CSV table of N, CA and C in Angstrom, one decimal:
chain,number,residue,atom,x,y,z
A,1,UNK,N,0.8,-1.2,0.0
A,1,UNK,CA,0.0,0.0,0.0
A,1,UNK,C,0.8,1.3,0.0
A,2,UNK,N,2.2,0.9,0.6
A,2,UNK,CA,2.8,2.5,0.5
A,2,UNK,C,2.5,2.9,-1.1
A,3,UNK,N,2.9,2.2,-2.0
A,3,UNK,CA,2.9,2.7,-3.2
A,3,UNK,C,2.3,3.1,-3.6
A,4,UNK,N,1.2,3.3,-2.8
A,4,UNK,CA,-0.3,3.9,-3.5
A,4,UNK,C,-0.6,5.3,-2.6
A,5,UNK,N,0.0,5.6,-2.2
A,5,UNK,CA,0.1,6.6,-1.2
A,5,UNK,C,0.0,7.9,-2.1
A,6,UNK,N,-1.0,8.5,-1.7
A,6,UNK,CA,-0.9,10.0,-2.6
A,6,UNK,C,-1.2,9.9,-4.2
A,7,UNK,N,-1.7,8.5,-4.4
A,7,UNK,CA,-2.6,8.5,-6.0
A,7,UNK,C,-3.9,8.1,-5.6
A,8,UNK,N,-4.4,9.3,-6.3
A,8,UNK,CA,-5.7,8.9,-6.4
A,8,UNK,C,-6.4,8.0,-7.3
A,9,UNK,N,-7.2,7.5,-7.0
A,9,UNK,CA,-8.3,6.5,-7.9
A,9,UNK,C,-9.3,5.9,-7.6
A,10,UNK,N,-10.6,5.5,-8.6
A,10,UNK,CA,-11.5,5.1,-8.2
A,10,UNK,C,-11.8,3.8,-8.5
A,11,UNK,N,-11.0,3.3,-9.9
A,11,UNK,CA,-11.1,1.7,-9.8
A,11,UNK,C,-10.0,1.0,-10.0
A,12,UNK,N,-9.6,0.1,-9.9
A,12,UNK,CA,-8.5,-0.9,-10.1
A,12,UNK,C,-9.0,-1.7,-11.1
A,13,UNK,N,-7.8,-2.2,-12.3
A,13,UNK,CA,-7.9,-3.0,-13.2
A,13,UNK,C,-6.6,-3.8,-13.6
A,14,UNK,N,-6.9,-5.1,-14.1
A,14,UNK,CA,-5.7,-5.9,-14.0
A,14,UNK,C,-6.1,-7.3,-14.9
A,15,UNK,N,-5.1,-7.6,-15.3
A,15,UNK,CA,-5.4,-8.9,-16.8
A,15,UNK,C,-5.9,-9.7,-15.6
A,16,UNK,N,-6.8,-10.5,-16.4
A,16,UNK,CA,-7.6,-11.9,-16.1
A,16,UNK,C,-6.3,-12.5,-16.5
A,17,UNK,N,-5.3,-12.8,-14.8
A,17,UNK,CA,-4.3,-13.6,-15.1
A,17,UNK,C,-3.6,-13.7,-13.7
A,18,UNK,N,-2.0,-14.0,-13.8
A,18,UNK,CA,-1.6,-14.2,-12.3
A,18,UNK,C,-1.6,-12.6,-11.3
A,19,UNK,N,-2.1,-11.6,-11.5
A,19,UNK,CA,-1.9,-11.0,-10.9
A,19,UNK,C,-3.0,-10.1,-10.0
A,20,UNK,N,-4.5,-11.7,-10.6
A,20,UNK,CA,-5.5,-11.7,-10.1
A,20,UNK,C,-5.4,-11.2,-8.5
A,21,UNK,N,-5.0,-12.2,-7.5
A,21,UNK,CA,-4.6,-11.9,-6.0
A,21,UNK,C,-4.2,-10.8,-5.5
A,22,UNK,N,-3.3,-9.8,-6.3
A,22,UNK,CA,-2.9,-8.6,-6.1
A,22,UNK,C,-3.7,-7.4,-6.0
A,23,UNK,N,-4.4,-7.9,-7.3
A,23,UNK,CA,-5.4,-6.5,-7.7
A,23,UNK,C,-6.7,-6.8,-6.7
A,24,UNK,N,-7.0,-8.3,-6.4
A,24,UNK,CA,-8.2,-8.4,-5.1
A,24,UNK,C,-7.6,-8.4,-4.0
A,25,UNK,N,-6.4,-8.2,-3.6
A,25,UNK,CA,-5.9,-7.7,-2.3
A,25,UNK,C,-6.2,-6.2,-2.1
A,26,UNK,N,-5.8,-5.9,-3.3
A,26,UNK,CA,-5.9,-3.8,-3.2
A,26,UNK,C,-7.1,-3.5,-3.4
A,27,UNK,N,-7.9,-4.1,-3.9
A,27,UNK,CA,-9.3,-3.6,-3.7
A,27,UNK,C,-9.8,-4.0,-2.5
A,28,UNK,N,-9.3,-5.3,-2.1
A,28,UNK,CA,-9.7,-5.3,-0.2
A,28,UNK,C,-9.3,-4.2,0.7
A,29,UNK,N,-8.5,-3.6,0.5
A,29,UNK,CA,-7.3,-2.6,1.1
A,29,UNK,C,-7.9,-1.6,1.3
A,30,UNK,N,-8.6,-1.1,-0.4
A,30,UNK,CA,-8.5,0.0,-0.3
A,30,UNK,C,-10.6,0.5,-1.2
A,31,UNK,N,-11.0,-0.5,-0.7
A,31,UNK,CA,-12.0,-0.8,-0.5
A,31,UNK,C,-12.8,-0.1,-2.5
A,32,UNK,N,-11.9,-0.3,-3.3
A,32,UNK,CA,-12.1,0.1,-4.4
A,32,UNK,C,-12.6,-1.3,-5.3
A,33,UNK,N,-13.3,-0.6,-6.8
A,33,UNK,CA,-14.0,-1.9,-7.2
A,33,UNK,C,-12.7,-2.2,-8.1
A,34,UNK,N,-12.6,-3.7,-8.7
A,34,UNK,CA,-11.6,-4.3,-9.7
A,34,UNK,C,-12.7,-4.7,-10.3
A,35,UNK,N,-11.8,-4.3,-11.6
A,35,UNK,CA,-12.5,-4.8,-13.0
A,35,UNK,C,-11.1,-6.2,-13.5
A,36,UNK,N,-11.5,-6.8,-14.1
A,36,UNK,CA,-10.3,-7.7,-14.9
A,36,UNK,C,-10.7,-8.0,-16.5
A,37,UNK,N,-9.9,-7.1,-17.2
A,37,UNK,CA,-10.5,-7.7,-18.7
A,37,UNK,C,-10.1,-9.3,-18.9
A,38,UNK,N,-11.0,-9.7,-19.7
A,38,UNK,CA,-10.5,-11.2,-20.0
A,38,UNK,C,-9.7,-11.7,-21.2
A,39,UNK,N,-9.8,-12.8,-21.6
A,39,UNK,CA,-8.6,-13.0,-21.9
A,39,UNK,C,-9.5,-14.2,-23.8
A,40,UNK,N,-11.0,-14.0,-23.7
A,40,UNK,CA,-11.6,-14.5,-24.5
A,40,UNK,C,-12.9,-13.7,-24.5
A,41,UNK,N,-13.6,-13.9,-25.8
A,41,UNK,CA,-14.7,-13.5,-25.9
A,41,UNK,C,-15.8,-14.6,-25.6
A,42,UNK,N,-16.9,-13.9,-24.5
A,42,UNK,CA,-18.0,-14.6,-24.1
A,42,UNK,C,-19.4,-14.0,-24.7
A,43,UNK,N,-20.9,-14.9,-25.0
A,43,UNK,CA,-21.4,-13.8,-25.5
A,43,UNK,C,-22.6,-12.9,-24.7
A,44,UNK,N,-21.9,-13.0,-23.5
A,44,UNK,CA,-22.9,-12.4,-22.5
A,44,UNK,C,-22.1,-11.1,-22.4
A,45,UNK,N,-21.1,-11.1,-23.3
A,45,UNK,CA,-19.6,-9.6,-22.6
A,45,UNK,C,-20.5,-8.6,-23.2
A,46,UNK,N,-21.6,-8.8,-24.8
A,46,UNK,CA,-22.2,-7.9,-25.3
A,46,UNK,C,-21.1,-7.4,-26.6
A,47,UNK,N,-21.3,-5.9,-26.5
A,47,UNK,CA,-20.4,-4.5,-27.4
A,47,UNK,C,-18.9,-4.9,-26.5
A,48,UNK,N,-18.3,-5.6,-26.6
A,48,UNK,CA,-16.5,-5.6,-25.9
A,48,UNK,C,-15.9,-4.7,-26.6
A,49,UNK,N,-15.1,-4.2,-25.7
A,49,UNK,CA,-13.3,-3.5,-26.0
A,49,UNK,C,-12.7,-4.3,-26.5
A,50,UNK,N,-11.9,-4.6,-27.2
A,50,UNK,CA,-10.8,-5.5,-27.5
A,50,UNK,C,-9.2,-5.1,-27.7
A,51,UNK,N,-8.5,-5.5,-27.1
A,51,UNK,CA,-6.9,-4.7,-27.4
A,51,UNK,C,-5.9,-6.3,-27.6
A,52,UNK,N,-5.4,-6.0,-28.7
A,52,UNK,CA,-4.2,-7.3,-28.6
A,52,UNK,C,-2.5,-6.7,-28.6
A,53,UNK,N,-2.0,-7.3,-28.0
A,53,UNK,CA,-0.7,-7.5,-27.2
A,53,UNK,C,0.3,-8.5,-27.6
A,54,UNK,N,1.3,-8.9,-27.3
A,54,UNK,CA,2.2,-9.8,-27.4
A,54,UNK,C,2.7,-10.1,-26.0
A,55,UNK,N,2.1,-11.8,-25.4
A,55,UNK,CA,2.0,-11.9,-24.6
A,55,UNK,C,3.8,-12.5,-23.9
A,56,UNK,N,4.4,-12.0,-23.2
A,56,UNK,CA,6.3,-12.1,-22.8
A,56,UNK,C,6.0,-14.1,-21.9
A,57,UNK,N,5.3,-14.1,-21.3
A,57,UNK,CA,4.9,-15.5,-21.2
A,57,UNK,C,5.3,-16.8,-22.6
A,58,UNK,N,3.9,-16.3,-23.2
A,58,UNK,CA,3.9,-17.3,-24.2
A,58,UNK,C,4.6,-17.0,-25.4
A,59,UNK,N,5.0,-16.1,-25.9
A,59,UNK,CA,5.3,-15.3,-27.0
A,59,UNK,C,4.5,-15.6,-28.0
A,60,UNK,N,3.2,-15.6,-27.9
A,60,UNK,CA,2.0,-15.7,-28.8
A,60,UNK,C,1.0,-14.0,-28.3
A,61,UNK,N,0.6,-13.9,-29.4
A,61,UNK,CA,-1.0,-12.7,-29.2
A,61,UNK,C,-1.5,-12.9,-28.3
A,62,UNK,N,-2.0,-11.8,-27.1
A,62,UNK,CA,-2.7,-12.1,-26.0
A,62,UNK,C,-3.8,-11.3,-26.3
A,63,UNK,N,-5.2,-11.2,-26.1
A,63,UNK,CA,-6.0,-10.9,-26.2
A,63,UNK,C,-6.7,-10.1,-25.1
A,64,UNK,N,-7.1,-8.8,-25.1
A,64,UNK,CA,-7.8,-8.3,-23.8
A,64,UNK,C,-8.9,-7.7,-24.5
A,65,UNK,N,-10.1,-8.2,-23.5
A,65,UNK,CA,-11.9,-8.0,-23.4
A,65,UNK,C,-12.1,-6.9,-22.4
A,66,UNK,N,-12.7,-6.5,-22.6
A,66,UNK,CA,-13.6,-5.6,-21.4
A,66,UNK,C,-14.9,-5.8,-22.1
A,67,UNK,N,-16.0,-6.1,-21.2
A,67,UNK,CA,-17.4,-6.3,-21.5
A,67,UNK,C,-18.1,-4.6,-21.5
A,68,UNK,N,-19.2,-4.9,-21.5
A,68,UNK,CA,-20.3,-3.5,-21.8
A,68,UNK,C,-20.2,-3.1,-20.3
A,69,UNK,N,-20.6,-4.5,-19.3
A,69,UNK,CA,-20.8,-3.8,-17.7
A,69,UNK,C,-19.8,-3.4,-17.4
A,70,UNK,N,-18.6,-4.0,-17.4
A,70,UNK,CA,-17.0,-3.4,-16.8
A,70,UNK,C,-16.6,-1.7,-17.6
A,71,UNK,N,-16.8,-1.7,-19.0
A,71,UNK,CA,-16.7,-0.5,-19.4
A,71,UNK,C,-18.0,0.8,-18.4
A,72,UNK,N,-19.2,0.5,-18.5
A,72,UNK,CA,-19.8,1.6,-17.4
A,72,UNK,C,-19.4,1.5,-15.9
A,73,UNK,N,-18.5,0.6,-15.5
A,73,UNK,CA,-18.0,0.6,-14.4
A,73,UNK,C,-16.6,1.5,-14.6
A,74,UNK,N,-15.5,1.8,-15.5
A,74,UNK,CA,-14.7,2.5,-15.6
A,74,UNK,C,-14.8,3.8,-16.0
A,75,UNK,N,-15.9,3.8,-17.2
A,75,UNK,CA,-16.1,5.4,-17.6
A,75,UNK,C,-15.9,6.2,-16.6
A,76,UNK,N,-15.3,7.6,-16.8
A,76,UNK,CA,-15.1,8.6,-16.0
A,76,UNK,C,-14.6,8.5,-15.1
A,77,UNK,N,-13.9,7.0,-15.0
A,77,UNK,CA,-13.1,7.4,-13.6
A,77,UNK,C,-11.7,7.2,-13.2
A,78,UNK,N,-10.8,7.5,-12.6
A,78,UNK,CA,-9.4,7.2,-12.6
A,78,UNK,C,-9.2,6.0,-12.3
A,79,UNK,N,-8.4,5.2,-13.0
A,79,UNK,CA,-8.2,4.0,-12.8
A,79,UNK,C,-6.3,3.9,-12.8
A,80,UNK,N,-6.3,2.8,-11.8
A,80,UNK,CA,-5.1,2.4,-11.5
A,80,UNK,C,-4.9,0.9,-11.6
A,81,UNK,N,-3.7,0.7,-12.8
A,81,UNK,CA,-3.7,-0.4,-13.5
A,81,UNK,C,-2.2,-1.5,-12.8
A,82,UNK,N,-3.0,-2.8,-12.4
A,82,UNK,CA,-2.3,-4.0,-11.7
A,82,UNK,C,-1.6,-4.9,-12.6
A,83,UNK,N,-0.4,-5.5,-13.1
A,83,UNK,CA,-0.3,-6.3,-13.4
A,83,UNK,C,1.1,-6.7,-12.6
A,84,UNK,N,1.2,-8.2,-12.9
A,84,UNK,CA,1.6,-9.1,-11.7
A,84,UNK,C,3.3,-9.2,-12.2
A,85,UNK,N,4.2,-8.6,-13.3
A,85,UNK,CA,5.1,-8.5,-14.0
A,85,UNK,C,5.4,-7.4,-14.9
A,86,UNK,N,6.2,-6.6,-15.0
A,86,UNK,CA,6.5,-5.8,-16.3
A,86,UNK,C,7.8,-5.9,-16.5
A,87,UNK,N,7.8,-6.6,-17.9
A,87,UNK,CA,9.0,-6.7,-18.5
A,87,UNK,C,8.8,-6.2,-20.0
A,88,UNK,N,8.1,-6.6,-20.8
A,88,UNK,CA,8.1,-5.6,-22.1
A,88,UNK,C,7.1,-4.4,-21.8
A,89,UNK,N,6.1,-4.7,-21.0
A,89,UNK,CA,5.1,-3.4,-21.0
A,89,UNK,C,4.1,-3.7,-21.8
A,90,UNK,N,3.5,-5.1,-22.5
A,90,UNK,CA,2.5,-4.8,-24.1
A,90,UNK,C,1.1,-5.3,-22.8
A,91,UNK,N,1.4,-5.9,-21.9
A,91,UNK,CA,-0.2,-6.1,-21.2
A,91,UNK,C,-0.6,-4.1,-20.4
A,92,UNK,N,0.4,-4.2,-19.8
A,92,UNK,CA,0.0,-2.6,-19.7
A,92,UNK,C,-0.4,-1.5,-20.9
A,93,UNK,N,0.3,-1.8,-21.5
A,93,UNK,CA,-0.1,-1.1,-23.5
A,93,UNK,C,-1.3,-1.5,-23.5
A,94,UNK,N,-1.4,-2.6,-23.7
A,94,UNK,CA,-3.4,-3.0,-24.2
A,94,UNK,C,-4.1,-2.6,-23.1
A,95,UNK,N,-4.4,-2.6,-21.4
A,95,UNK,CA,-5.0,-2.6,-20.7
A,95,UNK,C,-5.1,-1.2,-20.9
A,96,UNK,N,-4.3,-0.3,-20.9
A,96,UNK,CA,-4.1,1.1,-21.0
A,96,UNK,C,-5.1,1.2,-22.7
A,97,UNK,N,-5.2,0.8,-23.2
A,97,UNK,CA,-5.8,1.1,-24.8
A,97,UNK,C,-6.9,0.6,-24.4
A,98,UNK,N,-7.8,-0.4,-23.4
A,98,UNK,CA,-9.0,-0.6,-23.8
A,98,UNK,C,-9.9,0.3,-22.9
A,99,UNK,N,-8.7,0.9,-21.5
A,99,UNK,CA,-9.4,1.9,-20.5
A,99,UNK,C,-9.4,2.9,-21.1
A,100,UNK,N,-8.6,3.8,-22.4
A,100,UNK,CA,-8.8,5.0,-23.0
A,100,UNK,C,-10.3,4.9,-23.8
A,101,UNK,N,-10.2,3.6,-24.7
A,101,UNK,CA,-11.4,2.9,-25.7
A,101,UNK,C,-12.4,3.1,-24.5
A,102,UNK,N,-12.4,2.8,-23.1
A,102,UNK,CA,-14.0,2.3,-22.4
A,102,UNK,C,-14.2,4.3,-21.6
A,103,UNK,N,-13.4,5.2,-22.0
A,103,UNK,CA,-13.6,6.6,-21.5
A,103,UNK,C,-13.1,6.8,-20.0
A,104,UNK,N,-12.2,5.6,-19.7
A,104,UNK,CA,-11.5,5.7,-18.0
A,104,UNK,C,-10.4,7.2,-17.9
A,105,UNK,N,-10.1,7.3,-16.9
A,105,UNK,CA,-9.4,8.9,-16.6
A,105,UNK,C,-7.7,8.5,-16.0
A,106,UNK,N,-7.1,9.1,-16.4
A,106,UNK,CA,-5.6,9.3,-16.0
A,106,UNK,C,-5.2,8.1,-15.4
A,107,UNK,N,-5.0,6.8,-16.3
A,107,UNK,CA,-4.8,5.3,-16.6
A,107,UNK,C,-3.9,5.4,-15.9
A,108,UNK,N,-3.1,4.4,-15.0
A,108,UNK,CA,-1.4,4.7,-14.3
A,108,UNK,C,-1.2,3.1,-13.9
């Protein structure tokens, strides 16, 4: 939590992946909602976001969803973005592309 000290935000977001426990730790924490884009299309997601990536895991295309409900859960709001590794940066690239695409506020 120190690291979160002095940023504001209102939702947390983080790949449908290992860094699931983190981002539902800090929303335990800090009593904020998490969204997790997925990682496939469902057809209950509706109108999805879609952003693709190059996943440093598999070295295949990683795919990231955000549904219709998760998108009016982020619109307009500051969101602070979890993932469980950064080494090239492309999941934070897409997550950061589909929270600009769903109208989220000063992505970090």
């Amino acid at each position: 939590m120190k690291n979160f000290q002095g940023v504001e935000f209102d939702v947390i977001v983080s790949a449908e992946a290992k860094s699931i426990p983190l981002a539902y730790a800090l929303s335990v924490e800090t009593k904020k909602t998490v969204h997790y884009p997925a990682q496939s299309y469902k057809p209950y997601m509706g109108a999805a976001l879609i952003a693709e990536t190059l996943s440093i895991t598999t070295g295949e295309p990683q795919t990231l969803i955000m549904d219709e409900k998760d998108q009016e859960g982020v619109r307009d709001k500051r969101a602070v973005i979890v993932d469980d590794v950064i080494s090239t940066g492309s999941t934070l690239q897409g997550m950061r592309m589909i929270m600009e695409k769903a109208g989220a506020k000063n992505c970090r």
